[in-house]
Amino acid sequence: MKIQPDILASALLVASSQLAWAQASCSPTPTYTFTPEQLRNANRTLSIGYVVYPGYAILDVFGPLQFLEGLSWPFSINLSIIAKTAGPVGSRPPPHHTPDGSIMDMSRMIDVQLIATHDFQTAPPLDILIMPGGVGDLHLVEQNDTAIEDFIASRFNTTEYVLSVCSGAGFLARAGVLEGRRATGTKAVWDFVTQFGTNITWVPSARWVEDGKVWTSSGVTAGMDMMVAFVRHLYGDPRVNNFVNNLEYLAHVDPRWDPFSVLHKVPGANMSIPLTSTVSPLQPYPEEA
Amino acid sequence: MKIQPDILASALLVASSQLAWAQASCSPTPTYTFTPEQLRNANRTLSIGYVVYPGYAILDVFGPLQFLEGLSWPFSINLSIIAKTAGPVGSRPPPHHTPDGSIMDMSRMIDVQLIATHDFQTAPPLDILIMPGGVGDLHLVEQNDTAIEDFIASRFNTTEYVLSVCSGAGFLARAGVLEGRRATGTKAVWDFVTQFGTNITWVPSARWVEDGKVWTSSGVTAGMDMMVAFVRHLYGDPRVNNFVNNLEYLAHVDPRWDPFSVLHKVPGANMSIPLTSTVSPLQPYPEEA
């Protein structure tokens, strides 16, 4: 599919955005407004924990983590990678059964091993808990292994934020922490994710959903867009945008734009969502922000 | 910065793309054309090696790797993660000196450890070699540690493709394998990357550059767009596009669109490149492709 952008519209967009940037950068003494929470976050240490398991999806973990890693230079962030057993955890999914009862052996897939720093017993207090998805969840569900859900449930009330990516929302649902909330998950296996939990308003068309302390994203790479929105929420645009631009990341900033809900014909999806959207770098700020 | 997309242009784009998709999916017996190389790649094992070092950039490695990992299910792909010493390698940059001679201590940053499977002596024959960037390169350059460059030079003639992400192009330049070629690298530290090597045509405005067997990308997340183009080149769109869509990734498919070269005012950049572009899911194909 070849898309020819509308030249005039494009030129107008660029002119308006460059004007806005020029205005921002010409201001000799810019003053920025931060929320009390943003001021507090910039001056404290945030304890962030990722839960991983064999068969985690690589970018569910490392996509959002790139943004947190970079921001651990200007800000104080501690990271714990938490698994059933500390040590190497691989991305290769363990075998699971298909609906017809046969075994799905995925041992041909390449295996990327990261090192979990803590187990569920040794994990420190967490301000933020992040739950990635991955095909490995099929094995855990099949085995009735609820160690992760038990950990989430035990930590939910003492964390300030809980985030999930892709099928990670299934873990939150099974842990019971999505009750009474709006949430989303990957559109590629929507039926699987949304079968869990009770009294959850699953949002079929959403790149991500923010409901109070719980942020849930759609599939895999949607987690990066959620994380960009989340760190802008945590620290404020003037302290985050330049960093995102330095990663040369082009964030989708409208959580309602979800062309994949249309593509996958998710039940209840807003089928009038355009498949095409525009992106640009985030508004830059003078370095002293 | 708020951007209001041109509604009419957007509607036309969507209509034309949906028409193209409808035509593709209505064809009862689609026939796809693959290049001889694509047919060969689909039926052989590709040996892919990543070179890593302390202070690698997380998404330089794991962004492109997500696409290769997923494609190791339909295709046969072996992965080697290669470092000076096999075992854990962290993302935290070692100390390096700033231009004024003081020591830049980055030990406050969070550290993500992956496991290198091979060292430079035990690495298997490689069809594809991938070189990520990262702040850790400053330490290696300062120490005159050329082990990575020596490895690249020793393997260059026997690999079919060599790829770099971000400041990874600096390693290729120092290894001498970019001589007589066009290449690009991150726009955030353009001067640093392009100081290395001789007889290299550095392309200031490029999301990525393909020059024969060498593909080089701009900064960090540009590596994912390069990799999407690369795996479509390797295996053909009909065998790749649905997978990319299932990751809910919105690829930038024009290698010349590089708003960050404009933002960073890179010398020689094409300053008429619009800062805004359009994205959409890739064209889907019937599953049997």
Coordinates of C-alpha atoms in Angstrom, one line a residue:
Chain A
M1 CA 0.0 0.0 0.0
K2 CA 1.4 3.4 -1.1
I3 CA 0.2 6.4 0.7
Q4 CA 0.7 9.8 -0.8
P5 CA 0.5 12.4 1.9
D6 CA -1.6 15.5 1.1
I7 CA 1.2 18.0 0.4
L8 CA -0.8 21.1 1.4
A9 CA -2.1 19.7 4.7
S10 CA 1.4 18.4 5.5
A11 CA 3.0 21.8 4.8
L12 CA 0.4 23.5 7.1
L13 CA 1.0 21.0 9.9
V14 CA 4.7 21.5 9.7
A15 CA 4.4 25.3 9.6
S16 CA 2.1 25.3 12.7
S17 CA 4.3 22.9 14.6
Q18 CA 7.5 24.8 13.8
L19 CA 5.8 28.0 14.9
A20 CA 4.9 26.4 18.2
W21 CA 8.4 25.2 18.7
A22 CA 9.9 28.6 17.7
Q23 CA 7.7 30.3 20.2
A24 CA 8.8 27.8 22.9
S25 CA 12.5 28.1 22.1
C26 CA 12.4 32.0 21.7
S27 CA 11.1 32.5 25.2
P28 CA 14.2 33.7 27.1
T29 CA 13.2 32.5 30.5
P30 CA 10.7 29.7 30.0
T31 CA 8.6 28.9 33.0
Y32 CA 7.1 25.4 33.2
T33 CA 4.2 24.3 35.3
F34 CA 4.4 20.9 37.0
T35 CA 1.8 19.2 39.1
P36 CA 2.6 18.6 42.7
E37 CA 3.1 14.9 41.9
Q38 CA 5.5 15.7 39.1
L39 CA 7.6 17.9 41.5
R40 CA 7.5 15.2 44.1
N41 CA 8.5 12.4 41.6
A42 CA 11.5 14.4 40.3
N43 CA 12.9 14.5 43.8
R44 CA 12.4 11.0 45.1
T45 CA 13.4 7.5 44.2
L46 CA 10.9 5.4 42.4
S47 CA 11.0 1.7 42.9
I48 CA 9.8 0.0 39.7
G49 CA 9.3 -3.8 39.4
Y50 CA 8.8 -5.8 36.3
V51 CA 7.4 -9.3 36.6
V52 CA 8.7 -11.8 34.0
Y53 CA 8.2 -15.5 33.2
P54 CA 9.5 -17.9 30.6
G55 CA 7.9 -16.9 27.3
Y56 CA 7.6 -13.2 28.0
A57 CA 7.3 -11.0 24.9
I58 CA 10.6 -9.3 24.3
L59 CA 9.2 -5.8 23.5
D60 CA 6.5 -6.0 26.2
V61 CA 9.5 -5.8 28.6
F62 CA 12.2 -3.9 26.9
G63 CA 10.1 -1.4 24.9
P64 CA 8.7 0.4 28.0
L65 CA 11.9 -0.3 29.9
Q66 CA 14.1 1.7 27.4
F67 CA 12.2 4.9 28.5
L68 CA 12.6 4.1 32.2
E69 CA 16.3 3.3 31.8
G70 CA 17.1 6.5 30.1
L71 CA 15.1 8.5 32.7
S72 CA 17.1 6.9 35.4
W73 CA 19.9 9.3 34.5
P74 CA 18.1 12.6 35.3
F75 CA 15.9 10.9 38.0
S76 CA 16.3 8.3 40.7
I77 CA 14.8 5.0 39.6
N78 CA 15.5 1.6 41.1
L79 CA 14.6 -1.4 38.9
S80 CA 13.7 -4.9 40.1
I81 CA 13.1 -7.7 37.6
I82 CA 11.0 -10.2 39.5
A83 CA 10.3 -13.9 38.6
K84 CA 9.4 -17.1 40.3
T85 CA 13.1 -17.8 40.6
A86 CA 15.8 -15.1 40.4
G87 CA 18.4 -15.7 37.6
P88 CA 18.0 -16.2 33.8
V89 CA 14.5 -16.1 32.4
G90 CA 14.1 -16.9 28.7
S91 CA 11.7 -15.5 26.1
R92 CA 11.1 -18.9 24.5
P93 CA 7.5 -20.0 25.3
P94 CA 7.2 -23.4 27.1
P95 CA 5.0 -26.0 25.4
H96 CA 1.3 -25.6 25.8
H97 CA -1.8 -27.5 24.4
T98 CA -3.8 -26.2 21.5
P99 CA -7.6 -26.4 21.6
D100 CA -7.5 -29.8 19.8
G101 CA -5.4 -31.2 22.6
S102 CA -2.1 -31.5 20.7
I103 CA 1.1 -30.0 22.2
M104 CA 2.5 -26.8 20.8
D105 CA 6.2 -27.2 20.9
M106 CA 7.9 -23.8 20.4
S107 CA 11.4 -25.0 21.1
R108 CA 12.6 -24.0 17.6
M109 CA 12.2 -20.3 18.6
I110 CA 15.2 -18.3 19.5
D111 CA 15.6 -17.7 23.3
V112 CA 16.6 -14.3 24.8
Q113 CA 17.6 -14.6 28.4
L114 CA 17.4 -11.7 30.8
I115 CA 18.4 -11.9 34.5
A116 CA 15.7 -11.6 37.1
T117 CA 17.1 -9.8 40.1
H118 CA 14.5 -10.9 42.7
D119 CA 11.9 -13.6 43.3
F120 CA 8.4 -13.1 44.7
Q121 CA 9.7 -13.4 48.3
T122 CA 12.7 -11.1 48.0
A123 CA 11.1 -8.3 45.8
P124 CA 11.4 -4.9 47.5
P125 CA 8.5 -2.6 48.1
L126 CA 7.3 -1.2 44.8
D127 CA 5.9 2.1 43.7
I128 CA 5.2 0.9 40.2
L129 CA 4.5 -2.7 39.1
I130 CA 4.7 -3.6 35.4
M131 CA 3.2 -6.8 33.9
P132 CA 4.3 -7.8 30.4
G133 CA 2.4 -10.2 28.2
G134 CA 3.8 -13.1 26.2
V135 CA 2.9 -16.5 24.8
G136 CA 4.3 -18.0 28.0
D137 CA 1.0 -17.1 29.7
L138 CA -0.7 -20.0 28.0
H139 CA 1.5 -22.4 29.8
L140 CA 0.9 -20.8 33.2
V141 CA -2.8 -20.7 32.7
E142 CA -2.9 -24.3 31.7
Q143 CA -0.8 -25.3 34.7
N144 CA -3.0 -23.3 37.1
D145 CA 0.2 -21.6 38.2
T146 CA -1.1 -18.5 39.9
A147 CA 2.2 -17.4 41.6
I148 CA 2.2 -14.2 39.5
E149 CA -1.4 -13.4 40.2
D150 CA -0.9 -14.0 43.9
F151 CA 2.1 -11.6 43.8
I152 CA 0.1 -8.9 42.0
A153 CA -2.8 -9.2 44.4
S154 CA -0.5 -9.1 47.4
R155 CA 1.2 -5.9 46.2
F156 CA -1.7 -4.0 44.5
N157 CA -2.7 -1.9 47.5
T158 CA 0.8 -0.7 48.3
T159 CA 1.8 0.3 44.8
E160 CA 1.0 3.7 43.3
Y161 CA 0.7 2.4 39.8
V162 CA 0.2 -0.9 38.1
L163 CA 0.8 -1.2 34.3
S164 CA 0.3 -4.0 31.9
V165 CA 1.3 -4.5 28.2
C166 CA -0.5 -6.8 25.7
S167 CA -1.7 -10.0 27.3
G168 CA -0.3 -8.8 30.6
A169 CA -3.8 -7.5 31.3
G170 CA -4.9 -11.1 31.6
F171 CA -2.6 -11.5 34.7
L172 CA -4.2 -8.4 36.2
A173 CA -7.7 -9.7 35.5
R174 CA -6.9 -13.1 37.0
A175 CA -5.4 -11.3 40.0
G176 CA -8.7 -9.5 40.5
V177 CA -7.3 -6.0 40.4
L178 CA -9.2 -4.9 37.3
E179 CA -12.6 -5.3 39.0
G180 CA -14.7 -2.2 38.5
R181 CA -12.2 -0.8 36.1
R182 CA -11.7 0.0 32.4
A183 CA -8.9 -1.8 30.7
T184 CA -7.6 -3.0 27.4
G185 CA -5.2 -5.6 26.0
T186 CA -3.8 -6.9 22.7
K187 CA -6.2 -7.0 19.8
A188 CA -4.4 -10.0 18.2
V189 CA -5.8 -12.4 20.9
W190 CA -8.6 -10.2 22.3
D191 CA -10.9 -13.2 23.2
F192 CA -8.2 -14.8 25.2
V193 CA -7.3 -11.8 27.3
T194 CA -10.9 -10.6 27.9
Q195 CA -12.1 -14.0 29.1
F196 CA -10.6 -13.4 32.6
G197 CA -11.9 -11.5 35.5
T198 CA -15.3 -10.2 36.5
N199 CA -16.9 -6.8 36.3
I200 CA -14.2 -5.4 34.0
T201 CA -15.1 -2.9 31.2
W202 CA -12.9 -4.0 28.4
V203 CA -12.3 -1.2 26.0
P204 CA -12.1 -2.7 22.5
S205 CA -10.7 0.4 20.7
A206 CA -7.8 1.8 22.7
R207 CA -4.0 2.0 22.2
W208 CA -4.0 2.2 26.0
V209 CA -6.4 2.9 28.9
E210 CA -5.7 4.9 32.0
D211 CA -8.1 4.2 34.9
G212 CA -6.8 5.7 38.1
K213 CA -3.7 3.8 39.2
V214 CA -4.1 1.1 36.6
W215 CA -2.7 1.7 33.0
T216 CA -3.2 -1.1 30.5
S217 CA -2.0 -1.1 26.9
S218 CA -2.9 -2.9 23.7
G219 CA -0.5 -5.3 22.0
V220 CA 3.3 -5.3 22.3
T221 CA 4.5 -2.0 20.8
A222 CA 1.5 -0.2 22.1
G223 CA 3.3 -0.5 25.5
M224 CA 5.9 2.0 24.3
D225 CA 3.2 4.6 23.6
M226 CA 1.6 4.0 26.9
M227 CA 5.0 4.4 28.6
V228 CA 5.7 7.7 26.9
A229 CA 2.3 9.0 28.1
F230 CA 3.0 7.5 31.6
V231 CA 6.5 9.1 32.0
R232 CA 5.1 12.5 30.7
H233 CA 2.4 12.1 33.4
L234 CA 5.1 11.2 36.0
Y235 CA 7.6 13.8 35.3
G236 CA 6.0 16.4 33.0
D237 CA 6.6 17.0 29.3
P238 CA 9.4 19.6 29.7
R239 CA 11.5 16.9 31.4
V240 CA 10.7 14.0 29.1
N241 CA 10.1 15.2 25.6
N242 CA 13.7 15.9 24.6
F243 CA 14.7 12.5 25.8
V244 CA 12.0 10.7 23.8
N245 CA 13.1 12.7 20.7
N246 CA 16.7 11.6 21.3
L247 CA 15.5 8.0 21.1
E248 CA 14.1 9.1 17.7
Y249 CA 10.8 7.6 18.9
L250 CA 7.6 8.8 17.2
A251 CA 4.9 8.3 19.9
H252 CA 1.2 7.9 19.2
V253 CA -0.2 10.3 21.7
D254 CA -4.0 9.7 21.2
P255 CA -5.0 6.6 23.3
R256 CA -8.2 6.2 21.3
W257 CA -6.4 5.7 18.0
D258 CA -6.4 2.0 17.6
P259 CA -6.3 0.8 13.9
F260 CA -5.6 -2.7 15.0
S261 CA -9.0 -3.0 16.7
V262 CA -10.4 -2.2 13.3
L263 CA -8.0 -4.6 11.5
H264 CA -8.8 -7.5 13.8
K265 CA -12.6 -6.6 13.8
V266 CA -12.7 -6.7 17.6
P267 CA -16.3 -7.0 18.8
G268 CA -17.5 -3.5 19.8
A269 CA -14.6 -1.7 18.1
N270 CA -15.1 1.7 16.8
M271 CA -15.0 0.8 13.1
S272 CA -14.9 4.5 12.1
I273 CA -11.4 4.9 13.4
P274 CA -9.1 5.8 10.5
L275 CA -6.4 3.3 9.7
T276 CA -4.0 6.2 9.1
S277 CA -2.7 8.7 11.6
T278 CA -0.1 11.4 11.8
V279 CA 3.0 11.4 14.0
S280 CA 5.7 13.9 14.6
P281 CA 8.5 14.4 17.2
L282 CA 7.3 15.6 20.6
Q283 CA 7.5 19.3 21.3
P284 CA 11.1 20.0 22.2
Y285 CA 12.0 22.1 25.2
P286 CA 15.1 24.2 26.0
E287 CA 17.7 22.0 27.7
E288 CA 17.4 23.8 31.0
A289 CA 13.9 22.3 31.6
Chain B
M1 CA 1.8 20.8 20.3
K2 CA -1.7 19.8 19.0
I3 CA -2.0 18.6 15.5
Q4 CA -5.4 18.4 13.8
P5 CA -5.1 16.1 10.9
D6 CA -6.8 17.2 7.7
I7 CA -10.0 15.3 7.8
L8 CA -10.6 15.1 4.1
A9 CA -7.1 14.0 3.3
S10 CA -7.3 11.4 6.0
A11 CA -10.6 10.0 4.8
L12 CA -9.2 9.7 1.3
L13 CA -6.1 7.9 2.5
V14 CA -8.2 5.5 4.5
A15 CA -10.6 4.8 1.7
S16 CA -7.8 4.1 -0.8
S17 CA -6.0 1.9 1.6
Q18 CA -9.1 -0.1 2.5
L19 CA -9.8 -0.5 -1.2
A20 CA -6.4 -1.9 -1.7
W21 CA -6.8 -4.3 1.2
A22 CA -10.3 -5.3 0.0
Q23 CA -8.9 -6.1 -3.4
A24 CA -6.1 -8.2 -1.9
S25 CA -8.4 -10.2 0.4
C26 CA -11.1 -10.7 -2.2
S27 CA -8.8 -12.5 -4.5
P28 CA -9.9 -16.2 -4.1
T29 CA -6.5 -17.7 -4.9
P30 CA -3.9 -15.1 -4.3
T31 CA -0.6 -15.6 -5.9
Y32 CA 2.4 -14.0 -4.4
T33 CA 5.7 -13.3 -6.1
F34 CA 8.9 -13.8 -4.1
T35 CA 12.4 -13.2 -5.2
P36 CA 14.8 -16.2 -5.5
E37 CA 16.5 -15.0 -2.3
Q38 CA 13.2 -14.8 -0.4
L39 CA 12.3 -18.3 -1.5
R40 CA 15.8 -19.5 -0.4
N41 CA 15.6 -17.7 3.0
A42 CA 12.2 -19.3 3.8
N43 CA 13.8 -22.7 3.5
R44 CA 17.1 -22.4 5.2
T45 CA 18.4 -21.6 8.6
L46 CA 19.7 -18.1 9.1
S47 CA 22.5 -17.7 11.7
I48 CA 22.1 -14.2 13.3
G49 CA 24.6 -12.7 15.7
Y50 CA 24.3 -9.7 17.9
V51 CA 27.4 -8.1 19.3
V52 CA 26.8 -6.6 22.8
Y53 CA 29.0 -4.8 25.4
P54 CA 28.4 -3.1 28.8
G55 CA 26.4 0.0 28.2
Y56 CA 24.5 -1.2 25.1
A57 CA 21.3 0.7 24.4
I58 CA 18.3 -1.5 25.4
L59 CA 16.1 -0.9 22.3
D60 CA 19.1 -1.0 19.9
V61 CA 19.2 -4.6 20.8
F62 CA 15.7 -5.7 21.7
G63 CA 13.7 -3.6 19.3
P64 CA 15.0 -5.2 16.1
L65 CA 15.3 -8.5 18.0
Q66 CA 11.5 -8.7 18.7
F67 CA 10.9 -9.0 15.0
L68 CA 13.5 -11.7 14.5
E69 CA 12.3 -13.6 17.5
G70 CA 8.7 -13.7 16.2
L71 CA 9.8 -14.8 12.8
S72 CA 11.8 -17.7 14.3
W73 CA 8.5 -19.5 14.6
P74 CA 7.6 -19.6 10.9
F75 CA 11.3 -19.6 9.8
S76 CA 14.4 -21.2 11.0
I77 CA 16.6 -18.7 12.7
N78 CA 19.5 -19.3 15.1
L79 CA 20.5 -16.5 17.4
S80 CA 23.9 -15.9 19.0
I81 CA 24.5 -13.0 21.4
I82 CA 28.2 -12.3 21.3
A83 CA 30.3 -10.4 23.7
K84 CA 34.0 -10.2 24.9
T85 CA 33.0 -12.7 27.6
A86 CA 30.0 -15.0 27.5
G87 CA 27.5 -14.5 30.3
P88 CA 25.7 -11.5 31.8
V89 CA 26.2 -8.1 30.0
G90 CA 24.6 -5.0 31.5
S91 CA 23.0 -2.0 29.9
R92 CA 24.6 0.4 32.4
P93 CA 27.3 2.4 30.8
P94 CA 30.8 2.1 32.4
P95 CA 32.4 5.4 33.4
H96 CA 34.0 7.6 30.7
H97 CA 35.6 11.0 30.6
T98 CA 33.9 14.1 29.4
P99 CA 35.6 16.6 27.1
D100 CA 36.7 18.6 30.2
G101 CA 38.5 15.6 31.6
S102 CA 36.1 14.8 34.5
I103 CA 34.7 11.4 35.0
M104 CA 31.1 10.7 34.0
D105 CA 29.9 8.2 36.5
M106 CA 26.7 6.6 35.4
S107 CA 26.4 4.0 38.2
R108 CA 23.1 5.5 39.3
M109 CA 21.4 4.2 36.2
I110 CA 19.3 1.0 36.2
D111 CA 21.1 -2.0 34.8
V112 CA 19.4 -4.6 32.6
Q113 CA 21.4 -7.7 32.1
L114 CA 21.1 -10.1 29.2
I115 CA 23.1 -13.2 28.7
A116 CA 25.7 -13.4 26.0
T117 CA 25.8 -16.9 24.6
H118 CA 29.2 -16.7 22.9
D119 CA 32.5 -14.8 23.0
F120 CA 34.4 -13.7 20.0
Q121 CA 36.3 -17.0 19.8
T122 CA 33.3 -19.3 20.1
A123 CA 30.8 -17.4 17.9
P124 CA 29.5 -19.6 15.1
P125 CA 29.6 -18.7 11.4
L126 CA 27.1 -15.9 10.9
D127 CA 24.8 -15.0 8.0
I128 CA 23.8 -11.7 9.5
L129 CA 25.7 -9.6 12.1
I130 CA 23.9 -6.8 14.0
M131 CA 25.8 -4.1 15.8
P132 CA 23.8 -2.0 18.4
G133 CA 24.8 1.4 19.7
G134 CA 24.9 2.6 23.3
V135 CA 26.7 5.0 25.6
G136 CA 29.1 2.2 26.5
D137 CA 30.9 2.8 23.2
L138 CA 32.5 5.9 24.8
H139 CA 34.3 3.8 27.3
L140 CA 35.5 1.4 24.6
V141 CA 36.8 4.1 22.4
E142 CA 38.5 5.8 25.3
Q143 CA 40.2 2.6 26.3
N144 CA 41.3 1.9 22.7
D145 CA 39.5 -1.4 23.1
T146 CA 39.1 -2.6 19.5
A147 CA 38.0 -6.2 20.2
I148 CA 34.5 -5.6 18.7
E149 CA 36.0 -3.8 15.6
D150 CA 38.5 -6.7 15.1
F151 CA 35.6 -9.2 15.3
I152 CA 33.5 -7.2 12.8
A153 CA 36.5 -6.9 10.4
S154 CA 37.3 -10.6 10.7
R155 CA 33.7 -11.6 9.9
F156 CA 32.6 -9.0 7.3
N157 CA 33.5 -11.0 4.2
T158 CA 31.8 -14.1 5.3
T159 CA 28.5 -12.6 6.4
E160 CA 25.7 -11.8 3.9
Y161 CA 24.4 -8.8 5.8
V162 CA 25.8 -6.4 8.4
L163 CA 23.4 -4.1 10.2
S164 CA 23.9 -1.4 12.8
V165 CA 21.6 0.7 14.9
C166 CA 22.3 4.2 16.3
S167 CA 25.9 4.7 17.3
G168 CA 26.6 1.1 16.2
A169 CA 27.6 2.6 12.9
G170 CA 30.6 4.0 14.7
F171 CA 31.8 0.4 15.3
L172 CA 31.4 -0.4 11.6
A173 CA 33.3 2.7 10.6
R174 CA 36.2 2.0 13.0
A175 CA 36.2 -1.6 11.7
G176 CA 36.8 -0.2 8.2
V177 CA 33.8 -2.0 6.7
L178 CA 31.9 1.2 5.7
E179 CA 34.7 2.4 3.3
G180 CA 33.2 3.4 0.0
R181 CA 29.7 3.1 1.3
R182 CA 26.7 5.2 2.3
A183 CA 25.7 5.0 5.9
T184 CA 23.8 6.8 8.7
G185 CA 23.6 6.8 12.4
T186 CA 21.9 8.6 15.3
K187 CA 21.2 12.3 14.8
A188 CA 21.4 12.9 18.6
V189 CA 25.2 12.5 18.6
W190 CA 25.9 12.8 14.8
D191 CA 29.3 14.4 15.2
F192 CA 30.5 11.6 17.4
V193 CA 29.4 8.8 15.1
T194 CA 30.6 10.4 11.8
Q195 CA 34.1 11.2 13.1
F196 CA 35.2 7.6 12.5
G197 CA 36.3 5.9 9.3
T198 CA 37.5 7.1 5.9
N199 CA 35.8 7.5 2.6
I200 CA 32.3 7.1 4.0
T201 CA 29.3 8.9 2.6
W202 CA 27.4 9.8 5.8
V203 CA 23.7 10.4 4.9
P204 CA 22.5 13.2 7.2
S205 CA 18.7 12.7 6.5
A206 CA 17.8 9.0 6.6
R207 CA 15.8 6.9 9.0
W208 CA 18.0 4.1 7.6
V209 CA 20.3 3.5 4.7
E210 CA 20.7 0.3 2.6
D211 CA 23.9 0.0 0.7
G212 CA 24.4 -3.5 -0.6
K213 CA 25.0 -5.9 2.3
V214 CA 25.3 -3.1 4.8
W215 CA 22.2 -1.6 6.4
T216 CA 22.6 1.2 9.0
S217 CA 19.9 3.0 10.9
S218 CA 19.5 6.3 12.7
G219 CA 19.0 6.5 16.5
V220 CA 17.6 3.7 18.7
T221 CA 13.9 3.2 17.7
A222 CA 14.8 3.8 14.0
G223 CA 16.4 0.4 14.2
M224 CA 12.9 -1.2 14.4
D225 CA 11.8 0.5 11.2
M226 CA 15.0 -0.7 9.5
M227 CA 14.4 -4.2 10.8
V228 CA 10.8 -4.2 9.4
A229 CA 12.2 -3.2 6.0
F230 CA 14.9 -5.8 6.3
V231 CA 12.7 -8.8 7.2
R232 CA 10.3 -7.8 4.4
H233 CA 13.4 -7.8 2.1
L234 CA 14.5 -11.2 3.5
Y235 CA 11.2 -13.0 3.5
G236 CA 8.7 -10.9 1.4
D237 CA 5.8 -8.8 2.5
P238 CA 3.1 -11.6 2.4
R239 CA 5.1 -13.6 5.0
V240 CA 5.9 -10.7 7.3
N241 CA 3.2 -8.0 7.3
N242 CA 0.6 -9.9 9.3
F243 CA 3.2 -10.6 12.0
V244 CA 4.2 -6.9 12.2
N245 CA 0.5 -6.0 12.5
N246 CA 0.1 -8.5 15.3
L247 CA 2.8 -6.7 17.2
E248 CA 0.6 -3.6 16.6
Y249 CA 3.7 -1.9 15.3
L250 CA 3.3 1.1 13.0
A251 CA 6.4 1.1 10.8
H252 CA 7.8 4.1 9.1
V253 CA 8.4 2.7 5.6
D254 CA 10.1 5.7 3.9
P255 CA 13.8 5.6 4.8
R256 CA 14.2 9.2 3.7
W257 CA 11.7 10.6 6.3
D258 CA 13.9 11.7 9.1
P259 CA 12.4 14.5 11.1
F260 CA 15.1 14.2 13.7
S261 CA 17.8 15.3 11.3
V262 CA 15.7 18.5 11.0
L263 CA 15.1 18.8 14.7
H264 CA 18.9 18.3 15.5
K265 CA 19.9 20.6 12.6
V266 CA 22.3 18.0 11.4
P267 CA 24.8 19.6 8.9
G268 CA 23.6 18.8 5.3
A269 CA 20.2 17.7 6.4
N270 CA 17.3 18.1 4.1
M271 CA 15.5 20.8 6.0
S272 CA 12.5 20.6 3.8
I273 CA 11.5 17.2 5.3
P274 CA 8.1 17.6 7.0
L275 CA 8.2 17.0 10.7
T276 CA 4.9 15.2 10.4
S277 CA 4.2 11.9 8.6
T278 CA 1.4 9.4 8.2
V279 CA 1.5 5.8 9.4
S280 CA -0.9 2.9 9.1
P281 CA -0.8 -0.8 9.6
L282 CA 1.0 -2.7 6.9
Q283 CA -1.1 -4.3 4.2
P284 CA -2.5 -7.5 5.6
Y285 CA -2.4 -10.8 3.6
P286 CA -4.6 -13.9 3.9
E287 CA -3.2 -16.3 6.4
E288 CA -2.2 -18.8 3.9
A289 CA 0.6 -16.6 2.6

